[in-house]
PDB file of C-alpha atoms in Angstrom:
ATOM      1  CA  MET A   1      42.081 -17.958   8.533  1.00 51.00           C
ATOM      2  CA  THR A   2      39.148 -15.831   7.916  1.00 57.00           C
ATOM      3  CA  THR A   3      39.871 -12.718  10.822  1.00 54.00           C
ATOM      4  CA  LYS A   4      36.250 -11.350  11.685  1.00 59.00           C
ATOM      5  CA  PRO A   5      34.984  -7.415  11.086  1.00 52.00           C
ATOM      6  CA  ASP A   6      35.796  -6.665  14.512  1.00 58.00           C
ATOM      7  CA  ARG A   7      34.523  -2.830  14.848  1.00 69.00           C
ATOM      8  CA  ASN A   8      31.814  -1.161  12.779  1.00 76.00           C
ATOM      9  CA  LEU A   9      32.859  -0.862   9.548  1.00 83.00           C
ATOM     10  CA  ALA A  10      29.167   1.084   8.512  1.00 81.00           C
ATOM     11  CA  LEU A  11      30.115   4.161   9.550  1.00 86.00           C
ATOM     12  CA  GLU A  12      32.874   4.533   7.444  1.00 89.00           C
ATOM     13  CA  LEU A  13      30.697   2.079   4.483  1.00 94.00           C
ATOM     14  CA  VAL A  14      28.097   4.901   4.675  1.00 95.00           C
ATOM     15  CA  ARG A  15      30.852   7.774   3.307  1.00 93.00           C
ATOM     16  CA  ALA A  16      30.556   5.478   0.239  1.00 95.00           C
ATOM     17  CA  THR A  17      26.710   5.188  -0.032  1.00 96.00           C
ATOM     18  CA  GLU A  18      26.254   8.898   1.008  1.00 96.00           C
ATOM     19  CA  ALA A  19      29.282   9.458  -2.705  1.00 94.00           C
ATOM     20  CA  ALA A  20      26.590   7.059  -5.260  1.00 96.00           C
ATOM     21  CA  ALA A  21      23.334   9.097  -3.447  1.00 97.00           C
ATOM     22  CA  ILE A  22      24.942  12.502  -4.208  1.00 95.00           C
ATOM     23  CA  ALA A  23      26.256  11.688  -7.653  1.00 95.00           C
ATOM     24  CA  ALA A  24      22.146   9.500  -8.395  1.00 97.00           C
ATOM     25  CA  GLY A  25      20.868  11.962  -7.732  1.00 97.00           C
ATOM     26  CA  ARG A  26      21.257  14.213 -10.111  1.00 95.00           C
ATOM     27  CA  TRP A  27      19.764  12.420 -12.313  1.00 97.00           C
ATOM     28  CA  MET A  28      16.176  12.629 -10.183  1.00 98.00           C
ATOM     29  CA  GLY A  29      13.734  12.757 -13.081  1.00 98.00           C
ATOM     30  CA  ARG A  30      15.561  12.791 -16.489  1.00 98.00           C
ATOM     31  CA  ASN A  31      14.352   9.409 -17.858  1.00 97.00           C
ATOM     32  CA  ASN A  32      17.642   7.751 -17.933  1.00 96.00           C
ATOM     33  CA  LYS A  33      17.671   4.612 -15.401  1.00 94.00           C
ATOM     34  CA  GLU A  34      21.279   3.691 -17.020  1.00 93.00           C
ATOM     35  CA  ALA A  35      23.087   6.971 -16.225  1.00 95.00           C
ATOM     36  CA  GLY A  36      21.884   7.338 -12.714  1.00 95.00           C
ATOM     37  CA  ASP A  37      23.191   3.943 -11.535  1.00 94.00           C
ATOM     38  CA  GLN A  38      26.632   4.683 -13.103  1.00 93.00           C
ATOM     39  CA  ALA A  39      26.849   7.914 -11.419  1.00 95.00           C
ATOM     40  CA  ALA A  40      26.308   5.795  -8.511  1.00 95.00           C
ATOM     41  CA  VAL A  41      28.542   2.995  -9.199  1.00 94.00           C
ATOM     42  CA  ASP A  42      31.468   4.539 -10.345  1.00 93.00           C
ATOM     43  CA  ALA A  43      31.212   7.063  -7.045  1.00 93.00           C
ATOM     44  CA  MET A  44      30.505   4.164  -4.863  1.00 94.00           C
ATOM     45  CA  ARG A  45      33.281   2.089  -6.206  1.00 92.00           C
ATOM     46  CA  GLN A  46      35.780   4.638  -5.140  1.00 91.00           C
ATOM     47  CA  LEU A  47      34.797   5.199  -1.982  1.00 91.00           C
ATOM     48  CA  LEU A  48      35.004   1.586  -1.018  1.00 93.00           C
ATOM     49  CA  ASP A  49      38.836   1.842  -1.995  1.00 91.00           C
ATOM     50  CA  THR A  50      39.432   3.889   0.898  1.00 91.00           C
ATOM     51  CA  VAL A  51      38.327   1.451   4.058  1.00 93.00           C
ATOM     52  CA  ASP A  52      40.315  -0.791   4.881  1.00 91.00           C
ATOM     53  CA  MET A  53      39.140  -4.613   4.141  1.00 94.00           C
ATOM     54  CA  ASP A  54      39.432  -7.341   2.580  1.00 94.00           C
ATOM     55  CA  GLY A  55      36.176  -7.331   0.340  1.00 94.00           C
ATOM     56  CA  VAL A  56      35.051  -9.969  -2.352  1.00 94.00           C
ATOM     57  CA  VAL A  57      31.270  -8.708  -4.095  1.00 94.00           C
ATOM     58  CA  VAL A  58      28.944 -11.085  -3.466  1.00 93.00           C
ATOM     59  CA  ILE A  59      25.879  -9.121  -4.809  1.00 92.00           C
ATOM     60  CA  GLY A  60      27.051  -7.130  -7.559  1.00 88.00           C
ATOM     61  CA  GLU A  61      25.763  -5.446 -10.446  1.00 74.00           C
ATOM     62  CA  GLY A  62      26.551  -8.473 -12.522  1.00 63.00           C
ATOM     63  CA  GLU A  63      29.441 -10.846 -14.056  1.00 56.00           C
ATOM     64  CA  LYS A  64      32.569  -8.549 -15.086  1.00 46.00           C
ATOM     65  CA  ASP A  65      32.077  -8.555 -19.025  1.00 45.00           C
ATOM     66  CA  GLU A  66      28.177  -7.211 -17.879  1.00 52.00           C
ATOM     67  CA  ALA A  67      29.216  -4.308 -15.349  1.00 53.00           C
ATOM     68  CA  PRO A  68      32.925  -1.800 -15.281  1.00 58.00           C
ATOM     69  CA  MET A  69      32.794  -1.950 -12.300  1.00 76.00           C
ATOM     70  CA  LEU A  70      31.833  -3.604  -8.617  1.00 85.00           C
ATOM     71  CA  PHE A  71      31.376  -6.545 -10.483  1.00 85.00           C
ATOM     72  CA  ASN A  72      30.011 -10.261  -8.522  1.00 87.00           C
ATOM     73  CA  GLY A  73      33.198 -11.608  -7.424  1.00 89.00           C
ATOM     74  CA  GLU A  74      35.395  -8.246  -7.418  1.00 91.00           C
ATOM     75  CA  GLU A  75      37.134  -7.284  -4.060  1.00 93.00           C
ATOM     76  CA  VAL A  76      37.200  -3.952  -2.921  1.00 94.00           C
ATOM     77  CA  GLY A  77      38.841  -2.008  -0.470  1.00 93.00           C
ATOM     78  CA  SER A  78      42.242  -0.997   0.751  1.00 90.00           C
ATOM     79  CA  GLY A  79      43.414  -4.756   0.310  1.00 92.00           C
ATOM     80  CA  ASN A  80      44.186  -4.861   4.198  1.00 91.00           C
ATOM     81  CA  GLY A  81      41.945  -5.763   7.808  1.00 88.00           C
ATOM     82  CA  PRO A  82      39.061  -8.428   7.482  1.00 91.00           C
ATOM     83  CA  GLN A  83      38.374 -10.036   4.832  1.00 95.00           C
ATOM     84  CA  THR A  84      34.613  -9.391   4.319  1.00 96.00           C
ATOM     85  CA  ASP A  85      31.943 -10.362   1.185  1.00 97.00           C
ATOM     86  CA  ILE A  86      29.645  -7.498  -0.040  1.00 96.00           C
ATOM     87  CA  ALA A  87      27.066  -6.705  -1.739  1.00 95.00           C
ATOM     88  CA  VAL A  88      26.244  -3.551  -3.760  1.00 94.00           C
ATOM     89  CA  ASP A  89      22.875  -2.263  -4.603  1.00 93.00           C
ATOM     90  CA  PRO A  90      24.574   1.187  -5.159  1.00 94.00           C
ATOM     91  CA  ILE A  91      20.697   2.842  -6.684  1.00 95.00           C
ATOM     92  CA  ASP A  92      17.866   0.290  -5.542  1.00 95.00           C
ATOM     93  CA  GLY A  93      15.432   1.373  -7.435  1.00 95.00           C
ATOM     94  CA  THR A  94      16.704   2.893 -10.730  1.00 95.00           C
ATOM     95  CA  ARG A  95      12.726   3.626 -11.860  1.00 96.00           C
ATOM     96  CA  LEU A  96      12.219   5.738  -9.071  1.00 97.00           C
ATOM     97  CA  LEU A  97      15.054   7.193  -9.262  1.00 98.00           C
ATOM     98  CA  ALA A  98      14.818   7.829 -13.840  1.00 97.00           C
ATOM     99  CA  GLN A  99      10.984   9.113 -12.962  1.00 98.00           C
ATOM    100  CA  GLY A 100      11.522  11.376  -9.448  1.00 98.00           C
ATOM    101  CA  ARG A 101       9.007   8.819  -7.778  1.00 97.00           C
ATOM    102  CA  PRO A 102      10.145   8.125  -4.292  1.00 97.00           C
ATOM    103  CA  GLY A 103      12.158   6.173  -2.068  1.00 97.00           C
ATOM    104  CA  SER A 104      15.230   5.512  -4.163  1.00 97.00           C
ATOM    105  CA  LEU A 105      18.223   4.280  -2.411  1.00 98.00           C
ATOM    106  CA  ALA A 106      22.365   3.698  -2.224  1.00 97.00           C
ATOM    107  CA  VAL A 107      22.638  -0.106  -0.005  1.00 97.00           C
ATOM    108  CA  LEU A 108      25.409  -2.499   1.099  1.00 96.00           C
ATOM    109  CA  ALA A 109      25.707  -4.659   2.730  1.00 97.00           C
ATOM    110  CA  MET A 110      28.714  -6.722   4.511  1.00 96.00           C
ATOM    111  CA  ALA A 111      29.481  -9.782   6.799  1.00 97.00           C
ATOM    112  CA  PRO A 112      32.280 -12.357   7.268  1.00 96.00           C
ATOM    113  CA  ARG A 113      34.397 -13.484   4.413  1.00 96.00           C
ATOM    114  CA  GLY A 114      31.858 -16.653   3.202  1.00 97.00           C
ATOM    115  CA  THR A 115      29.224 -16.210   5.434  1.00 97.00           C
ATOM    116  CA  MET A 116      26.773 -14.854   2.317  1.00 97.00           C
ATOM    117  CA  PHE A 117      23.972 -17.125   0.418  1.00 96.00           C
ATOM    118  CA  ASN A 118      24.981 -16.985  -3.451  1.00 93.00           C
ATOM    119  CA  PRO A 119      21.815 -17.062  -5.399  1.00 92.00           C
ATOM    120  CA  GLY A 120      24.150 -17.779  -8.631  1.00 89.00           C
ATOM    121  CA  PRO A 121      21.266 -18.005 -11.799  1.00 90.00           C
ATOM    122  CA  MET A 122      18.558 -17.343  -9.335  1.00 94.00           C
ATOM    123  CA  VAL A 123      17.261 -14.210  -9.602  1.00 92.00           C
ATOM    124  CA  TYR A 124      14.209 -14.305  -7.601  1.00 96.00           C
ATOM    125  CA  MET A 125      12.872 -15.294  -4.405  1.00 97.00           C
ATOM    126  CA  ASN A 126       9.088 -15.605  -2.627  1.00 97.00           C
ATOM    127  CA  LYS A 127       9.775 -13.014   0.624  1.00 97.00           C
ATOM    128  CA  TRP A 128       8.329 -12.898   3.882  1.00 98.00           C
ATOM    129  CA  ILE A 129       9.471 -10.246   6.607  1.00 98.00           C
ATOM    130  CA  VAL A 130       8.318  -9.357   9.562  1.00 98.00           C
ATOM    131  CA  GLY A 131       9.831  -7.549  12.698  1.00 98.00           C
ATOM    132  CA  ALA A 132      11.628  -8.982  16.231  1.00 97.00           C
ATOM    133  CA  ASP A 133       7.447  -8.512  17.201  1.00 97.00           C
ATOM    134  CA  ALA A 134       6.241 -11.312  15.358  1.00 98.00           C
ATOM    135  CA  LYS A 135       9.196 -13.337  15.006  1.00 97.00           C
ATOM    136  CA  GLY A 136       8.028 -17.577  14.737  1.00 97.00           C
ATOM    137  CA  ALA A 137       4.558 -15.717  13.296  1.00 98.00           C
ATOM    138  CA  VAL A 138       5.107 -17.263   9.884  1.00 98.00           C
ATOM    139  CA  ASP A 139       4.934 -20.601   8.054  1.00 98.00           C
ATOM    140  CA  ILE A 140       5.973 -19.388   4.533  1.00 97.00           C
ATOM    141  CA  ASP A 141       3.771 -23.607   3.533  1.00 97.00           C
ATOM    142  CA  ALA A 142       0.830 -22.352   5.454  1.00 98.00           C
ATOM    143  CA  PRO A 143      -1.250 -19.744   3.234  1.00 98.00           C
ATOM    144  CA  ILE A 144      -1.526 -16.301   3.612  1.00 98.00           C
ATOM    145  CA  LYS A 145      -4.753 -16.192   5.079  1.00 98.00           C
ATOM    146  CA  ASP A 146      -3.172 -17.806   8.509  1.00 98.00           C
ATOM    147  CA  ASN A 147       0.052 -16.357   8.528  1.00 98.00           C
ATOM    148  CA  LEU A 148      -1.946 -12.993   8.635  1.00 98.00           C
ATOM    149  CA  ALA A 149      -4.233 -13.876  12.149  1.00 98.00           C
ATOM    150  CA  ARG A 150      -1.060 -15.230  13.051  1.00 98.00           C
ATOM    151  CA  ILE A 151       0.559 -12.064  13.012  1.00 98.00           C
ATOM    152  CA  ALA A 152      -1.928  -9.981  13.660  1.00 98.00           C
ATOM    153  CA  LYS A 153      -1.675 -12.126  16.228  1.00 98.00           C
ATOM    154  CA  ALA A 154       1.836 -11.967  17.489  1.00 98.00           C
ATOM    155  CA  LYS A 155       1.026  -8.433  17.921  1.00 97.00           C
ATOM    156  CA  GLY A 156      -1.966  -7.764  19.902  1.00 97.00           C
ATOM    157  CA  LYS A 157      -3.889  -5.766  16.766  1.00 97.00           C
ATOM    158  CA  ALA A 158      -6.982  -7.380  14.618  1.00 98.00           C
ATOM    159  CA  VAL A 159      -6.457  -8.871  10.793  1.00 98.00           C
ATOM    160  CA  ASN A 160      -7.832  -4.994   9.769  1.00 97.00           C
ATOM    161  CA  ASP A 161      -5.267  -3.404  11.150  1.00 98.00           C
ATOM    162  CA  LEU A 162      -1.973  -5.003  10.186  1.00 98.00           C
ATOM    163  CA  THR A 163      -0.998  -3.125   6.699  1.00 98.00           C
ATOM    164  CA  VAL A 164       0.833  -5.611   4.275  1.00 98.00           C
ATOM    165  CA  MET A 165       3.194  -4.250   1.676  1.00 98.00           C
ATOM    166  CA  MET A 166       3.796  -5.659  -1.564  1.00 98.00           C
ATOM    167  CA  LEU A 167       5.294  -5.187  -5.354  1.00 98.00           C
ATOM    168  CA  ASP A 168       3.052  -4.181  -8.012  1.00 98.00           C
ATOM    169  CA  ARG A 169       3.619  -7.214 -10.281  1.00 97.00           C
ATOM    170  CA  ASP A 170       0.991  -9.130 -12.883  1.00 97.00           C
ATOM    171  CA  ARG A 171       2.922 -12.284 -10.621  1.00 97.00           C
ATOM    172  CA  HIS A 172       1.162 -11.071  -7.110  1.00 98.00           C
ATOM    173  CA  ALA A 173      -2.242 -10.761  -8.082  1.00 98.00           C
ATOM    174  CA  GLY A 174      -3.903 -14.142  -6.892  1.00 98.00           C
ATOM    175  CA  MET A 175      -1.313 -12.978  -3.665  1.00 98.00           C
ATOM    176  CA  ALA A 176      -2.695  -9.799  -3.629  1.00 98.00           C
ATOM    177  CA  GLN A 177      -6.113 -10.767  -3.625  1.00 98.00           C
ATOM    178  CA  ASP A 178      -5.187 -13.158  -0.473  1.00 98.00           C
ATOM    179  CA  VAL A 179      -4.223 -10.430   1.224  1.00 98.00           C
ATOM    180  CA  ARG A 180      -7.567  -8.580   0.492  1.00 98.00           C
ATOM    181  CA  ASP A 181      -9.562 -11.580   2.066  1.00 98.00           C
ATOM    182  CA  ALA A 182      -8.487 -11.647   4.632  1.00 98.00           C
ATOM    183  CA  GLY A 183      -9.336  -8.005   5.420  1.00 98.00           C
ATOM    184  CA  ALA A 184      -6.100  -6.452   5.517  1.00 98.00           C
ATOM    185  CA  ARG A 185      -5.332  -3.524   5.055  1.00 98.00           C
ATOM    186  CA  LEU A 186      -2.375  -3.831   1.471  1.00 98.00           C
ATOM    187  CA  ARG A 187      -0.139  -1.045  -0.122  1.00 98.00           C
ATOM    188  CA  LEU A 188       1.436  -2.071  -3.058  1.00 98.00           C
ATOM    189  CA  ILE A 189       5.057  -0.206  -4.436  1.00 97.00           C
ATOM    190  CA  MET A 190       6.755   0.524  -7.613  1.00 96.00           C
ATOM    191  CA  ASP A 191      10.021  -0.653  -6.558  1.00 95.00           C
ATOM    192  CA  GLY A 192      12.075  -0.719  -3.852  1.00 91.00           C
ATOM    193  CA  ASP A 193      11.482  -4.294  -1.897  1.00 89.00           C
ATOM    194  CA  VAL A 194      14.651  -3.180  -0.150  1.00 95.00           C
ATOM    195  CA  ALA A 195      13.300  -0.695   1.486  1.00 95.00           C
ATOM    196  CA  GLY A 196       9.706  -1.899   1.882  1.00 96.00           C
ATOM    197  CA  GLY A 197      11.458  -5.206   4.036  1.00 97.00           C
ATOM    198  CA  LEU A 198      12.963  -2.538   6.368  1.00 98.00           C
ATOM    199  CA  LEU A 199      10.195  -0.658   6.495  1.00 97.00           C
ATOM    200  CA  ALA A 200       8.386  -4.299   7.397  1.00 98.00           C
ATOM    201  CA  ALA A 201      10.895  -4.795   9.931  1.00 98.00           C
ATOM    202  CA  MET A 202      11.389  -1.411  12.214  1.00 97.00           C
ATOM    203  CA  PRO A 203       9.474  -1.019  14.707  1.00 93.00           C
ATOM    204  CA  ASP A 204       9.007   2.282  14.615  1.00 91.00           C
ATOM    205  CA  LYS A 205       7.405   2.308  11.154  1.00 95.00           C
ATOM    206  CA  ALA A 206       4.252   1.535   9.277  1.00 94.00           C
ATOM    207  CA  VAL A 207       4.168  -1.141   8.003  1.00 98.00           C
ATOM    208  CA  ASP A 208       3.647  -4.820   9.100  1.00 98.00           C
ATOM    209  CA  VAL A 209       4.913  -7.364   6.817  1.00 98.00           C
ATOM    210  CA  LEU A 210       6.305  -7.449   3.949  1.00 98.00           C
ATOM    211  CA  ILE A 211       5.049 -10.301   1.364  1.00 98.00           C
ATOM    212  CA  GLY A 212       5.435 -11.505  -2.458  1.00 98.00           C
ATOM    213  CA  ILE A 213       8.145 -11.995  -4.955  1.00 97.00           C
ATOM    214  CA  GLY A 214      11.520  -9.451  -5.401  1.00 96.00           C
ATOM    215  CA  GLY A 215      14.729 -10.136  -6.249  1.00 94.00           C
ATOM    216  CA  THR A 216      17.283 -13.048  -4.741  1.00 93.00           C
ATOM    217  CA  PRO A 217      20.214 -10.695  -4.896  1.00 92.00           C
ATOM    218  CA  GLU A 218      18.160  -8.010  -2.240  1.00 94.00           C
ATOM    219  CA  GLY A 219      16.785 -10.826  -0.486  1.00 96.00           C
ATOM    220  CA  VAL A 220      20.128 -11.355   0.220  1.00 96.00           C
ATOM    221  CA  THR A 221      21.296  -7.162   1.394  1.00 96.00           C
ATOM    222  CA  THR A 222      17.743  -6.932   3.927  1.00 97.00           C
ATOM    223  CA  ALA A 223      18.577  -9.572   5.136  1.00 98.00           C
ATOM    224  CA  CYS A 224      22.274  -8.182   6.788  1.00 97.00           C
ATOM    225  CA  ALA A 225      19.793  -5.381   8.220  1.00 98.00           C
ATOM    226  CA  ILE A 226      17.465  -7.708   9.386  1.00 98.00           C
ATOM    227  CA  ARG A 227      19.907  -9.698  11.920  1.00 96.00           C
ATOM    228  CA  ALA A 228      20.318  -5.918  12.759  1.00 96.00           C
ATOM    229  CA  LEU A 229      16.447  -5.376  14.203  1.00 97.00           C
ATOM    230  CA  ASP A 230      16.079  -8.925  15.546  1.00 97.00           C
ATOM    231  CA  GLY A 231      13.577  -9.645  12.386  1.00 98.00           C
ATOM    232  CA  GLU A 232      12.871 -12.957  10.542  1.00 98.00           C
ATOM    233  CA  MET A 233      13.012 -13.336   6.926  1.00 98.00           C
ATOM    234  CA  LEU A 234      11.622 -16.598   5.006  1.00 98.00           C
ATOM    235  CA  GLY A 235      12.289 -17.410   1.284  1.00 97.00           C
ATOM    236  CA  ARG A 236      12.519 -19.641  -0.975  1.00 98.00           C
ATOM    237  CA  LEU A 237      14.043 -19.111  -4.994  1.00 98.00           C
ATOM    238  CA  TRP A 238      11.582 -19.135  -7.535  1.00 97.00           C
ATOM    239  CA  ALA A 239      12.366 -19.771 -10.766  1.00 96.00           C
ATOM    240  CA  ARG A 240      10.265 -17.644 -13.834  1.00 94.00           C
ATOM    241  CA  ASN A 241      10.810 -20.755 -16.266  1.00 95.00           C
ATOM    242  CA  ASP A 242      12.421 -23.822 -17.001  1.00 95.00           C
ATOM    243  CA  GLU A 243      15.818 -22.428 -18.043  1.00 94.00           C
ATOM    244  CA  GLU A 244      16.453 -21.317 -15.045  1.00 94.00           C
ATOM    245  CA  THR A 245      14.720 -24.393 -12.839  1.00 96.00           C
ATOM    246  CA  VAL A 246      17.724 -26.816 -14.407  1.00 95.00           C
ATOM    247  CA  ALA A 247      20.557 -24.325 -14.025  1.00 95.00           C
ATOM    248  CA  ALA A 248      18.842 -24.191  -9.948  1.00 94.00           C
ATOM    249  CA  ASN A 249      19.226 -27.559 -10.610  1.00 94.00           C
ATOM    250  CA  GLU A 250      22.418 -28.239 -12.181  1.00 95.00           C
ATOM    251  CA  GLN A 251      24.238 -25.950  -9.673  1.00 95.00           C
ATOM    252  CA  GLY A 252      22.980 -27.766  -6.671  1.00 96.00           C
ATOM    253  CA  TYR A 253      20.333 -25.272  -5.059  1.00 96.00           C
ATOM    254  CA  ASP A 254      16.971 -26.900  -4.227  1.00 96.00           C
ATOM    255  CA  LEU A 255      13.842 -25.037  -4.938  1.00 97.00           C
ATOM    256  CA  ASP A 256      12.045 -26.104  -2.705  1.00 97.00           C
ATOM    257  CA  GLU A 257      14.184 -25.462   0.403  1.00 97.00           C
ATOM    258  CA  VAL A 258      13.688 -22.757   3.231  1.00 98.00           C
ATOM    259  CA  LEU A 259      15.769 -19.949   3.533  1.00 98.00           C
ATOM    260  CA  THR A 260      15.616 -18.779   7.026  1.00 98.00           C
ATOM    261  CA  THR A 261      17.416 -15.219   7.427  1.00 98.00           C
ATOM    262  CA  GLU A 262      20.554 -17.254   9.054  1.00 97.00           C
ATOM    263  CA  ARG A 263      20.670 -19.064   6.078  1.00 98.00           C
ATOM    264  CA  LEU A 264      20.606 -16.396   3.834  1.00 98.00           C
ATOM    265  CA  VAL A 265      23.352 -15.035   5.685  1.00 98.00           C
ATOM    266  CA  SER A 266      25.411 -17.028   8.558  1.00 98.00           C
ATOM    267  CA  SER A 267      27.388 -14.934  10.759  1.00 97.00           C
ATOM    268  CA  GLN A 268      25.557 -12.266  12.948  1.00 96.00           C
ATOM    269  CA  ASP A 269      28.333 -10.149  12.255  1.00 94.00           C
ATOM    270  CA  THR A 270      26.683  -8.182   9.293  1.00 96.00           C
ATOM    271  CA  PHE A 271      26.519  -4.072   8.303  1.00 96.00           C
ATOM    272  CA  PHE A 272      23.997  -2.684   6.610  1.00 97.00           C
ATOM    273  CA  VAL A 273      24.261   1.052   5.291  1.00 97.00           C
ATOM    274  CA  CYS A 274      21.921   2.950   3.241  1.00 98.00           C
ATOM    275  CA  THR A 275      21.414   6.579   2.295  1.00 98.00           C
ATOM    276  CA  GLY A 276      18.022   8.222   0.689  1.00 98.00           C
ATOM    277  CA  VAL A 277      18.176   9.391  -2.952  1.00 98.00           C
ATOM    278  CA  THR A 278      14.845  10.250  -3.664  1.00 98.00           C
ATOM    279  CA  THR A 279      12.629  10.943  -0.596  1.00 98.00           C
ATOM    280  CA  GLY A 280      11.065   7.730   0.788  1.00 96.00           C
ATOM    281  CA  ASP A 281       9.378   6.648   3.674  1.00 96.00           C
ATOM    282  CA  LEU A 282      13.216   4.832   5.578  1.00 96.00           C
ATOM    283  CA  VAL A 283      14.963   8.292   5.334  1.00 97.00           C
ATOM    284  CA  PRO A 284      15.048  11.703   2.835  1.00 98.00           C
ATOM    285  CA  GLY A 285      16.504  11.558  -0.375  1.00 98.00           C
ATOM    286  CA  VAL A 286      19.886  14.164  -1.658  1.00 97.00           C
ATOM    287  CA  ASN A 287      18.744  17.644  -1.232  1.00 97.00           C
ATOM    288  CA  TYR A 288      21.197  20.152  -3.089  1.00 95.00           C
ATOM    289  CA  THR A 289      22.252  23.654  -1.535  1.00 91.00           C
ATOM    290  CA  GLY A 290      22.945  26.906  -1.899  1.00 86.00           C
ATOM    291  CA  SER A 291      26.501  25.633  -0.203  1.00 87.00           C
ATOM    292  CA  GLY A 292      26.672  22.703  -0.369  1.00 91.00           C
ATOM    293  CA  VAL A 293      24.312  18.681  -0.321  1.00 95.00           C
ATOM    294  CA  THR A 294      22.667  16.947   2.541  1.00 96.00           C
ATOM    295  CA  THR A 295      21.647  13.642   2.801  1.00 97.00           C
ATOM    296  CA  ASP A 296      20.429  10.888   5.384  1.00 98.00           C
ATOM    297  CA  SER A 297      21.188   7.453   5.794  1.00 98.00           C
ATOM    298  CA  LEU A 298      20.532   4.288   7.888  1.00 97.00           C
ATOM    299  CA  CYS A 299      23.836   2.094  10.038  1.00 97.00           C
ATOM    300  CA  MET A 300      22.760  -0.993  11.359  1.00 96.00           C
ATOM    301  CA  ARG A 301      25.389  -3.478  13.105  1.00 95.00           C
ATOM    302  CA  GLY A 302      23.924  -6.956  13.653  1.00 95.00           C
ATOM    303  CA  LYS A 303      26.273  -8.333  15.973  1.00 92.00           C
ATOM    304  CA  SER A 304      25.501  -4.667  18.523  1.00 92.00           C
ATOM    305  CA  GLY A 305      21.372  -4.340  16.782  1.00 94.00           C
ATOM    306  CA  THR A 306      22.177  -0.879  16.510  1.00 93.00           C
ATOM    307  CA  VAL A 307      20.599   1.585  14.503  1.00 95.00           C
ATOM    308  CA  ARG A 308      22.275   5.008  13.495  1.00 95.00           C
ATOM    309  CA  TYR A 309      20.313   7.465  11.817  1.00 97.00           C
ATOM    310  CA  ILE A 310      23.011   9.694  10.098  1.00 97.00           C
ATOM    311  CA  ARG A 311      21.799  13.441   8.821  1.00 97.00           C
ATOM    312  CA  ALA A 312      25.005  15.047   6.779  1.00 95.00           C
ATOM    313  CA  ILE A 313      25.185  17.623   5.896  1.00 93.00           C
ATOM    314  CA  HIS A 314      28.303  18.244   2.199  1.00 90.00           C
ATOM    315  CA  THR A 315      30.322  21.122   1.846  1.00 87.00           C
ATOM    316  CA  VAL A 316      31.149  22.081  -1.576  1.00 71.00           C
ATOM    317  CA  GLU A 317      34.474  21.232  -0.601  1.00 65.00           C
ATOM    318  CA  LYS A 318      33.346  18.087   0.766  1.00 62.00           C
ATOM    319  CA  LEU A 319      31.777  16.859  -2.285  1.00 62.00           C
ATOM    320  CA  ARG A 320      34.932  16.727  -4.201  1.00 63.00           C
ATOM    321  CA  GLU A 321      36.728  15.089  -2.022  1.00 59.00           C
ATOM    322  CA  LEU A 322      34.030  12.818  -2.407  1.00 53.00           C
ATOM    323  CA  GLY A 323      34.114  12.957  -6.126  1.00 54.00           C
ATOM    324  CA  ALA A 324      30.250  13.016  -6.372  1.00 51.00           C
ATOM    325  CA  GLU A 325      30.390  17.068  -7.862  1.00 49.00           C
ATOM    326  CA  GLY A 326      27.688  16.404 -10.671  1.00 41.00           C
ATOM    327  CA  ALA A 327      27.013  14.814 -13.056  1.00 35.00           C
TER     328      ALA A 327
END
C-alpha cells in the first residue's frame, strides 16, 4: 500500500536545489551547458539521498544510458518513508546559465507514488497557465483572442493591460501575432518556461498568462506548483514529427486529450522547490561572498497551499557539507 507524504518534504528538498544551484552557479557565463548541468546533477543527487523517502524519478535527465545520475526510473532518497514520484530539473535554463543570462533555476517536484503523468515519448506540449483569479477562463480549443478576453474579464482589467509570456520560438510566430492582434502585451523569453509558468500563476507577479509549446517534463513539474498556487494549467501533447505521432499512438497516448492540472499530477499533496541560479524575475540567483554563499528559494506545498520564500546563508563549512564548494 502506498504511503502518502505527511510532512512538508519541500523544506527538506530545498537543500538539494540549494546544493545544485551553488555548484552550477560557478559556471555562469562560461559557455559550457554540459558542465553546469552536470555540476547541478551531482550536487542534487548527493543531497536527495539524505531525504527520508522512497522516491522514483519519473521526470529525469533522460534514460539510464544517456545520463549517469537522476535518470528516469532511478531510485532516490534513503529508501525509508513515503513512496513518491520525483521530477527533477537540475537546471531549468542551461543555456541561460551558460550565457550568463537571467532566470535559470534548480528545480525539484514531488508527489505520492503513481500520481505524476509520465510523458513517455512526448517531449513537447501546448500550454496555457493562469493564476487563481483566472481559473476556468481558458478554453484550450478557443481562439487566443477569445481566451485573452475572458482572462481579462476574470481579472477585472482590459485586454491591453494583460501581459502574456511566451518562449521566443519560430513555432510561436502565429501565436505571437494573435496576441498582438488581440491588443495584449507580449513578453518573449529565451528559455525557462517553468519559471514562466510560476510567474503567470503567482498573484504578486507582473505576468497574467503563459502560453505556447514547451517541454512536457517541465509541464508536469510546473503542475506540482500550480497545485499549491490554486491556479490552472491546460495542455495538449504536441508531436514534432510523424515519428513522434506514431510512437505516441503505439504507447496509448491521446494527442487530442486536454491535460488538466489534475491529469498532470493527480494528487493535491504535491511539493515544489526551486532555487535561483542566475537572478531572474522569480528569485535572485546565487551570490558568492568572501565568507560563503547566499541562495534564494521558493518552497510550495499543494496540500496546504503554502508558499515560502527562503534565503539561506551558507558558510564555507556548510558548503563542504553540501559537497558544492566549487566547479
